[in-house]
Amino acid sequence: MSIASEAPPGAEVLFDGMDLRGFTARGGGPAGWKVEDGAIQVVAGAGDIVSAARFDDALLHLEFQCPDMPGATGQAKGNSGVFLQGRYEIQVLDSHGIAVPGTGDCGAVYGQLAPLSNACRPALAWQSYDIVFRAARVAGDGEVVEPARLTLLHNGVVIHNNVTLQGPTQGATDEDVGAPGPLRLQDHGDPVRYRNIWLVRLAPRGSDRYEPS
């Protein structure tokens, strides 16, 4: 199972391989990562970058490449992260070959949910995330009536199947889960690369009527 990497009609292209006009630094101002050979690369110390686009329910596609760091282990090995709405981190890590991935491995909802299986390719191979994200539902008084949910395909393999998130993960930008938020890519000091980033906004619900034509 896979989703086409090419942005479909109606998608919002957040990074087209040319420049970082769709992103800023986390604190505002120009994004400090570099663009080379059609990809964004983390620049250590430049800080996280965030998309200008804010979203609620969405289908998000992106591709990433972890560097080859054979002497590193654990969280020191090709680490970055994809924060949905700036609040929910999907871990990016070189976890290739780990038999039973945990809540800190590649594809995990960081600190909350381990992937169902390890779909991680070797370092330097391009990999894909396709994420169907359903934002939290919040009442007028601010009460969360339905937590956020997601389904995640890693390299075409379903590793999270409509899971309920336990609230924002460690390092979240904020906890205002009822508000739209950006895509945030993490600078964890390793030269992880990203490319082909797009999203499709999803309607919060379908029709409750059927009107034959």
PDB file of C-alpha atoms in Angstrom:
ATOM      1  CA  MET A   1       0.000   0.000   0.000  1.00  0.00           C
ATOM      2  CA  SER A   2       1.302   3.465  -0.829  1.00  0.00           C
ATOM      3  CA  ILE A   3       0.258   7.007  -1.638  1.00  0.00           C
ATOM      4  CA  ALA A   4       1.717   8.670  -4.718  1.00  0.00           C
ATOM      5  CA  SER A   5       4.623  10.915  -3.817  1.00  0.00           C
ATOM      6  CA  GLU A   6       3.635  13.487  -6.428  1.00  0.00           C
ATOM      7  CA  ALA A   7       1.322  16.144  -5.032  1.00  0.00           C
ATOM      8  CA  PRO A   8      -2.237  15.524  -6.275  1.00  0.00           C
ATOM      9  CA  PRO A   9      -4.485  18.251  -7.694  1.00  0.00           C
ATOM     10  CA  GLY A  10      -5.586  20.622  -4.945  1.00  0.00           C
ATOM     11  CA  ALA A  11      -2.637  19.860  -2.667  1.00  0.00           C
ATOM     12  CA  GLU A  12      -0.677  22.635  -1.005  1.00  0.00           C
ATOM     13  CA  VAL A  13       3.013  22.215  -1.762  1.00  0.00           C
ATOM     14  CA  LEU A  14       4.986  23.262   1.318  1.00  0.00           C
ATOM     15  CA  PHE A  15       8.407  22.528  -0.195  1.00  0.00           C
ATOM     16  CA  ASP A  16       8.917  22.202  -3.939  1.00  0.00           C
ATOM     17  CA  GLY A  17      12.656  21.518  -3.932  1.00  0.00           C
ATOM     18  CA  MET A  18      13.573  25.069  -4.837  1.00  0.00           C
ATOM     19  CA  ASP A  19      13.538  27.291  -1.755  1.00  0.00           C
ATOM     20  CA  LEU A  20      12.233  27.735   1.790  1.00  0.00           C
ATOM     21  CA  ARG A  21       9.621  30.387   1.099  1.00  0.00           C
ATOM     22  CA  GLY A  22       6.978  28.129   2.705  1.00  0.00           C
ATOM     23  CA  PHE A  23       8.865  27.982   6.023  1.00  0.00           C
ATOM     24  CA  THR A  24      10.214  30.306   8.690  1.00  0.00           C
ATOM     25  CA  ALA A  25      12.383  29.845  11.745  1.00  0.00           C
ATOM     26  CA  ARG A  26      10.395  28.669  14.756  1.00  0.00           C
ATOM     27  CA  GLY A  27      10.704  32.065  16.393  1.00  0.00           C
ATOM     28  CA  GLY A  28      10.038  33.953  13.165  1.00  0.00           C
ATOM     29  CA  GLY A  29      12.429  35.261  10.546  1.00  0.00           C
ATOM     30  CA  PRO A  30      14.071  33.345   7.716  1.00  0.00           C
ATOM     31  CA  ALA A  31      14.465  29.574   7.988  1.00  0.00           C
ATOM     32  CA  GLY A  32      18.146  28.773   8.574  1.00  0.00           C
ATOM     33  CA  TRP A  33      18.304  25.347   6.915  1.00  0.00           C
ATOM     34  CA  LYS A  34      19.954  24.837   3.525  1.00  0.00           C
ATOM     35  CA  VAL A  35      18.421  23.751   0.238  1.00  0.00           C
ATOM     36  CA  GLU A  36      20.546  21.516  -1.956  1.00  0.00           C
ATOM     37  CA  ASP A  37      19.763  19.027  -4.728  1.00  0.00           C
ATOM     38  CA  GLY A  38      16.020  19.451  -4.269  1.00  0.00           C
ATOM     39  CA  ALA A  39      16.033  18.789  -0.524  1.00  0.00           C
ATOM     40  CA  ILE A  40      16.071  20.730   2.733  1.00  0.00           C
ATOM     41  CA  GLN A  41      18.881  19.800   5.101  1.00  0.00           C
ATOM     42  CA  VAL A  42      18.994  20.494   8.810  1.00  0.00           C
ATOM     43  CA  VAL A  43      21.701  22.979   9.764  1.00  0.00           C
ATOM     44  CA  ALA A  44      22.776  22.145  13.305  1.00  0.00           C
ATOM     45  CA  GLY A  45      22.064  24.997  15.658  1.00  0.00           C
ATOM     46  CA  ALA A  46      19.772  26.835  13.256  1.00  0.00           C
ATOM     47  CA  GLY A  47      16.717  25.652  15.164  1.00  0.00           C
ATOM     48  CA  ASP A  48      13.431  24.127  14.085  1.00  0.00           C
ATOM     49  CA  ILE A  49      11.562  25.419  11.045  1.00  0.00           C
ATOM     50  CA  VAL A  50       7.778  25.796  10.731  1.00  0.00           C
ATOM     51  CA  SER A  51       5.453  26.020   7.756  1.00  0.00           C
ATOM     52  CA  ALA A  52       3.569  29.186   6.991  1.00  0.00           C
ATOM     53  CA  ALA A  53       0.548  26.953   6.369  1.00  0.00           C
ATOM     54  CA  ARG A  54      -1.577  26.107   9.409  1.00  0.00           C
ATOM     55  CA  PHE A  55      -3.916  23.127   9.263  1.00  0.00           C
ATOM     56  CA  ASP A  56      -6.551  21.096  11.059  1.00  0.00           C
ATOM     57  CA  ASP A  57      -7.530  17.752   9.490  1.00  0.00           C
ATOM     58  CA  ALA A  58      -5.098  16.924   6.686  1.00  0.00           C
ATOM     59  CA  LEU A  59      -3.283  14.318   4.646  1.00  0.00           C
ATOM     60  CA  LEU A  60       0.422  15.102   4.853  1.00  0.00           C
ATOM     61  CA  HIS A  61       3.153  13.613   2.676  1.00  0.00           C
ATOM     62  CA  LEU A  62       6.878  14.092   3.112  1.00  0.00           C
ATOM     63  CA  GLU A  63      10.091  12.240   2.402  1.00  0.00           C
ATOM     64  CA  PHE A  64      13.210  12.148   4.558  1.00  0.00           C
ATOM     65  CA  GLN A  65      16.738  10.793   4.515  1.00  0.00           C
ATOM     66  CA  CYS A  66      18.743   9.945   7.631  1.00  0.00           C
ATOM     67  CA  PRO A  67      22.537  10.376   7.465  1.00  0.00           C
ATOM     68  CA  ASP A  68      24.876   7.417   7.811  1.00  0.00           C
ATOM     69  CA  MET A  69      26.189   7.579  11.390  1.00  0.00           C
ATOM     70  CA  PRO A  70      27.533   4.034  12.052  1.00  0.00           C
ATOM     71  CA  GLY A  71      29.252   5.016  15.280  1.00  0.00           C
ATOM     72  CA  ALA A  72      26.109   6.489  16.823  1.00  0.00           C
ATOM     73  CA  THR A  73      23.354   4.693  18.717  1.00  0.00           C
ATOM     74  CA  GLY A  74      19.856   5.426  19.970  1.00  0.00           C
ATOM     75  CA  GLN A  75      18.684   9.027  19.852  1.00  0.00           C
ATOM     76  CA  ALA A  76      22.074  10.174  18.503  1.00  0.00           C
ATOM     77  CA  LYS A  77      21.621   8.367  15.187  1.00  0.00           C
ATOM     78  CA  GLY A  78      20.076  10.561  12.489  1.00  0.00           C
ATOM     79  CA  ASN A  79      17.554  12.239  14.758  1.00  0.00           C
ATOM     80  CA  SER A  80      14.889  14.721  13.735  1.00  0.00           C
ATOM     81  CA  GLY A  81      11.140  14.969  14.111  1.00  0.00           C
ATOM     82  CA  VAL A  82       7.949  15.903  12.298  1.00  0.00           C
ATOM     83  CA  PHE A  83       5.583  17.877  14.540  1.00  0.00           C
ATOM     84  CA  LEU A  84       1.967  17.912  13.363  1.00  0.00           C
ATOM     85  CA  GLN A  85       0.396  21.281  14.223  1.00  0.00           C
ATOM     86  CA  GLY A  86       3.667  21.903  16.072  1.00  0.00           C
ATOM     87  CA  ARG A  87       2.278  19.656  18.841  1.00  0.00           C
ATOM     88  CA  TYR A  88       2.515  15.958  18.000  1.00  0.00           C
ATOM     89  CA  GLU A  89       5.954  14.606  17.112  1.00  0.00           C
ATOM     90  CA  ILE A  90       6.460  11.723  14.729  1.00  0.00           C
ATOM     91  CA  GLN A  91      10.018  10.581  15.328  1.00  0.00           C
ATOM     92  CA  VAL A  92      12.585  10.554  12.540  1.00  0.00           C
ATOM     93  CA  LEU A  93      15.574   8.345  13.367  1.00  0.00           C
ATOM     94  CA  ASP A  94      17.831   5.736  11.810  1.00  0.00           C
ATOM     95  CA  SER A  95      16.137   2.714  13.396  1.00  0.00           C
ATOM     96  CA  HIS A  96      16.872   0.293  10.570  1.00  0.00           C
ATOM     97  CA  GLY A  97      17.161  -3.325  11.729  1.00  0.00           C
ATOM     98  CA  ILE A  98      15.574  -2.906  15.178  1.00  0.00           C
ATOM     99  CA  ALA A  99      13.411  -5.977  15.728  1.00  0.00           C
ATOM    100  CA  VAL A 100      10.831  -4.428  18.061  1.00  0.00           C
ATOM    101  CA  PRO A 101      10.688  -0.637  17.717  1.00  0.00           C
ATOM    102  CA  GLY A 102       9.733   1.412  20.751  1.00  0.00           C
ATOM    103  CA  THR A 103       8.231   4.803  21.501  1.00  0.00           C
ATOM    104  CA  GLY A 104      11.466   6.607  20.591  1.00  0.00           C
ATOM    105  CA  ASP A 105      12.181   4.849  17.305  1.00  0.00           C
ATOM    106  CA  CYS A 106      11.483   5.955  13.756  1.00  0.00           C
ATOM    107  CA  GLY A 107       7.767   6.328  13.110  1.00  0.00           C
ATOM    108  CA  ALA A 108       6.814   6.483  16.776  1.00  0.00           C
ATOM    109  CA  VAL A 109       4.484   9.106  18.168  1.00  0.00           C
ATOM    110  CA  TYR A 110       7.311  10.258  20.384  1.00  0.00           C
ATOM    111  CA  GLY A 111       7.020   9.029  23.955  1.00  0.00           C
ATOM    112  CA  GLN A 112       3.470   7.759  23.413  1.00  0.00           C
ATOM    113  CA  LEU A 113       2.965   5.113  20.748  1.00  0.00           C
ATOM    114  CA  ALA A 114       5.428   2.690  19.171  1.00  0.00           C
ATOM    115  CA  PRO A 115       4.989   1.732  15.512  1.00  0.00           C
ATOM    116  CA  LEU A 116       3.247  -1.561  14.809  1.00  0.00           C
ATOM    117  CA  SER A 117       6.323  -2.743  12.915  1.00  0.00           C
ATOM    118  CA  ASN A 118       9.687  -1.454  11.739  1.00  0.00           C
ATOM    119  CA  ALA A 119       9.425  -0.134   8.174  1.00  0.00           C
ATOM    120  CA  CYS A 120      12.681   1.834   8.384  1.00  0.00           C
ATOM    121  CA  ARG A 121      15.071   1.668   5.430  1.00  0.00           C
ATOM    122  CA  PRO A 122      18.863   1.894   5.830  1.00  0.00           C
ATOM    123  CA  ALA A 123      20.620   5.214   6.310  1.00  0.00           C
ATOM    124  CA  LEU A 124      20.904   7.355   3.142  1.00  0.00           C
ATOM    125  CA  ALA A 125      17.810   5.725   1.605  1.00  0.00           C
ATOM    126  CA  TRP A 126      14.903   8.087   0.987  1.00  0.00           C
ATOM    127  CA  GLN A 127      11.837   7.229   3.043  1.00  0.00           C
ATOM    128  CA  SER A 128       8.264   8.479   3.097  1.00  0.00           C
ATOM    129  CA  TYR A 129       5.627   9.353   5.654  1.00  0.00           C
ATOM    130  CA  ASP A 130       1.975   9.606   4.636  1.00  0.00           C
ATOM    131  CA  ILE A 131      -0.064  10.804   7.590  1.00  0.00           C
ATOM    132  CA  VAL A 132      -3.836  11.098   7.807  1.00  0.00           C
ATOM    133  CA  PHE A 133      -4.310  13.479  10.726  1.00  0.00           C
ATOM    134  CA  ARG A 134      -7.584  14.226  12.490  1.00  0.00           C
ATOM    135  CA  ALA A 135      -7.265  17.234  14.776  1.00  0.00           C
ATOM    136  CA  ALA A 136      -8.657  17.289  18.303  1.00  0.00           C
ATOM    137  CA  ARG A 137     -12.284  18.353  18.701  1.00  0.00           C
ATOM    138  CA  VAL A 138     -12.710  21.023  21.339  1.00  0.00           C
ATOM    139  CA  ALA A 139     -15.931  22.409  22.859  1.00  0.00           C
ATOM    140  CA  GLY A 140     -16.667  26.097  23.227  1.00  0.00           C
ATOM    141  CA  ASP A 141     -15.441  26.052  26.823  1.00  0.00           C
ATOM    142  CA  GLY A 142     -12.082  24.644  25.732  1.00  0.00           C
ATOM    143  CA  GLU A 143     -12.782  21.065  26.835  1.00  0.00           C
ATOM    144  CA  VAL A 144     -11.282  18.398  24.565  1.00  0.00           C
ATOM    145  CA  VAL A 145     -14.214  16.221  23.538  1.00  0.00           C
ATOM    146  CA  GLU A 146     -12.221  14.076  21.088  1.00  0.00           C
ATOM    147  CA  PRO A 147      -8.416  13.792  21.143  1.00  0.00           C
ATOM    148  CA  ALA A 148      -6.423  14.007  17.932  1.00  0.00           C
ATOM    149  CA  ARG A 149      -6.031  10.822  15.897  1.00  0.00           C
ATOM    150  CA  LEU A 150      -3.813   9.668  13.068  1.00  0.00           C
ATOM    151  CA  THR A 151      -3.025   6.904  10.646  1.00  0.00           C
ATOM    152  CA  LEU A 152       0.575   6.708   9.436  1.00  0.00           C
ATOM    153  CA  LEU A 153       2.116   4.867   6.506  1.00  0.00           C
ATOM    154  CA  HIS A 154       5.894   4.591   6.605  1.00  0.00           C
ATOM    155  CA  ASN A 155       7.276   3.600   3.205  1.00  0.00           C
ATOM    156  CA  GLY A 156       3.784   2.374   2.322  1.00  0.00           C
ATOM    157  CA  VAL A 157       3.464   0.205   5.457  1.00  0.00           C
ATOM    158  CA  VAL A 158       0.718   1.034   7.977  1.00  0.00           C
ATOM    159  CA  ILE A 159       2.527   1.532  11.276  1.00  0.00           C
ATOM    160  CA  HIS A 160      -0.245   3.429  13.119  1.00  0.00           C
ATOM    161  CA  ASN A 161      -3.862   2.499  12.446  1.00  0.00           C
ATOM    162  CA  ASN A 162      -6.272   5.269  13.463  1.00  0.00           C
ATOM    163  CA  VAL A 163      -4.608   5.707  16.852  1.00  0.00           C
ATOM    164  CA  THR A 164      -5.714   8.154  19.535  1.00  0.00           C
ATOM    165  CA  LEU A 165      -3.027  10.578  20.660  1.00  0.00           C
ATOM    166  CA  GLN A 166      -2.543  11.223  24.358  1.00  0.00           C
ATOM    167  CA  GLY A 167      -2.242  14.973  23.926  1.00  0.00           C
ATOM    168  CA  PRO A 168       0.758  16.995  22.732  1.00  0.00           C
ATOM    169  CA  THR A 169       4.100  15.210  22.887  1.00  0.00           C
ATOM    170  CA  GLN A 170       7.248  16.354  24.656  1.00  0.00           C
ATOM    171  CA  GLY A 171       8.598  19.574  23.163  1.00  0.00           C
ATOM    172  CA  ALA A 172       5.258  20.727  21.717  1.00  0.00           C
ATOM    173  CA  THR A 173       5.055  24.342  20.594  1.00  0.00           C
ATOM    174  CA  ASP A 174       1.861  24.817  22.632  1.00  0.00           C
ATOM    175  CA  GLU A 175      -1.128  22.887  23.967  1.00  0.00           C
ATOM    176  CA  ASP A 176      -3.872  24.861  22.241  1.00  0.00           C
ATOM    177  CA  VAL A 177      -5.087  21.705  20.502  1.00  0.00           C
ATOM    178  CA  GLY A 178      -8.258  23.310  19.169  1.00  0.00           C
ATOM    179  CA  ALA A 179      -6.338  25.785  17.021  1.00  0.00           C
ATOM    180  CA  PRO A 180      -4.807  25.113  13.588  1.00  0.00           C
ATOM    181  CA  GLY A 181      -1.056  24.647  13.697  1.00  0.00           C
ATOM    182  CA  PRO A 182       1.941  24.356  11.363  1.00  0.00           C
ATOM    183  CA  LEU A 183       4.168  21.556  10.242  1.00  0.00           C
ATOM    184  CA  ARG A 184       7.324  21.849  12.328  1.00  0.00           C
ATOM    185  CA  LEU A 185      10.562  20.086  11.400  1.00  0.00           C
ATOM    186  CA  GLN A 186      13.067  19.541  14.180  1.00  0.00           C
ATOM    187  CA  ASP A 187      16.716  20.505  14.333  1.00  0.00           C
ATOM    188  CA  HIS A 188      18.211  17.824  16.595  1.00  0.00           C
ATOM    189  CA  GLY A 189      21.747  18.507  15.394  1.00  0.00           C
ATOM    190  CA  ASP A 190      21.953  15.779  12.738  1.00  0.00           C
ATOM    191  CA  PRO A 191      22.006  16.474   8.956  1.00  0.00           C
ATOM    192  CA  VAL A 192      18.639  14.892   8.192  1.00  0.00           C
ATOM    193  CA  ARG A 193      17.166  15.878   4.812  1.00  0.00           C
ATOM    194  CA  TYR A 194      13.554  16.397   3.686  1.00  0.00           C
ATOM    195  CA  ARG A 195      11.901  16.718   0.295  1.00  0.00           C
ATOM    196  CA  ASN A 196       8.545  16.595  -1.502  1.00  0.00           C
ATOM    197  CA  ILE A 197       6.399  18.020   1.288  1.00  0.00           C
ATOM    198  CA  TRP A 198       2.715  18.622   0.599  1.00  0.00           C
ATOM    199  CA  LEU A 199      -0.639  18.475   2.327  1.00  0.00           C
ATOM    200  CA  VAL A 200      -4.285  18.104   1.392  1.00  0.00           C
ATOM    201  CA  ARG A 201      -6.798  19.649   3.751  1.00  0.00           C
ATOM    202  CA  LEU A 202      -9.598  17.262   4.729  1.00  0.00           C
ATOM    203  CA  ALA A 203     -13.195  18.170   5.475  1.00  0.00           C
ATOM    204  CA  PRO A 204     -14.105  17.673   9.145  1.00  0.00           C
ATOM    205  CA  ARG A 205     -17.092  15.509   8.209  1.00  0.00           C
ATOM    206  CA  GLY A 206     -19.012  14.192   5.234  1.00  0.00           C
ATOM    207  CA  SER A 207     -22.608  14.843   4.337  1.00  0.00           C
ATOM    208  CA  ASP A 208     -25.427  13.243   6.315  1.00  0.00           C
ATOM    209  CA  ARG A 209     -27.673  13.275   3.240  1.00  0.00           C
ATOM    210  CA  TYR A 210     -27.979  11.271   0.067  1.00  0.00           C
ATOM    211  CA  GLU A 211     -29.586  12.969  -2.900  1.00  0.00           C
ATOM    212  CA  PRO A 212     -29.601  10.744  -5.999  1.00  0.00           C
ATOM    213  CA  SER A 213     -28.996  12.611  -9.236  1.00  0.00           C
TER     214      SER A 213
END
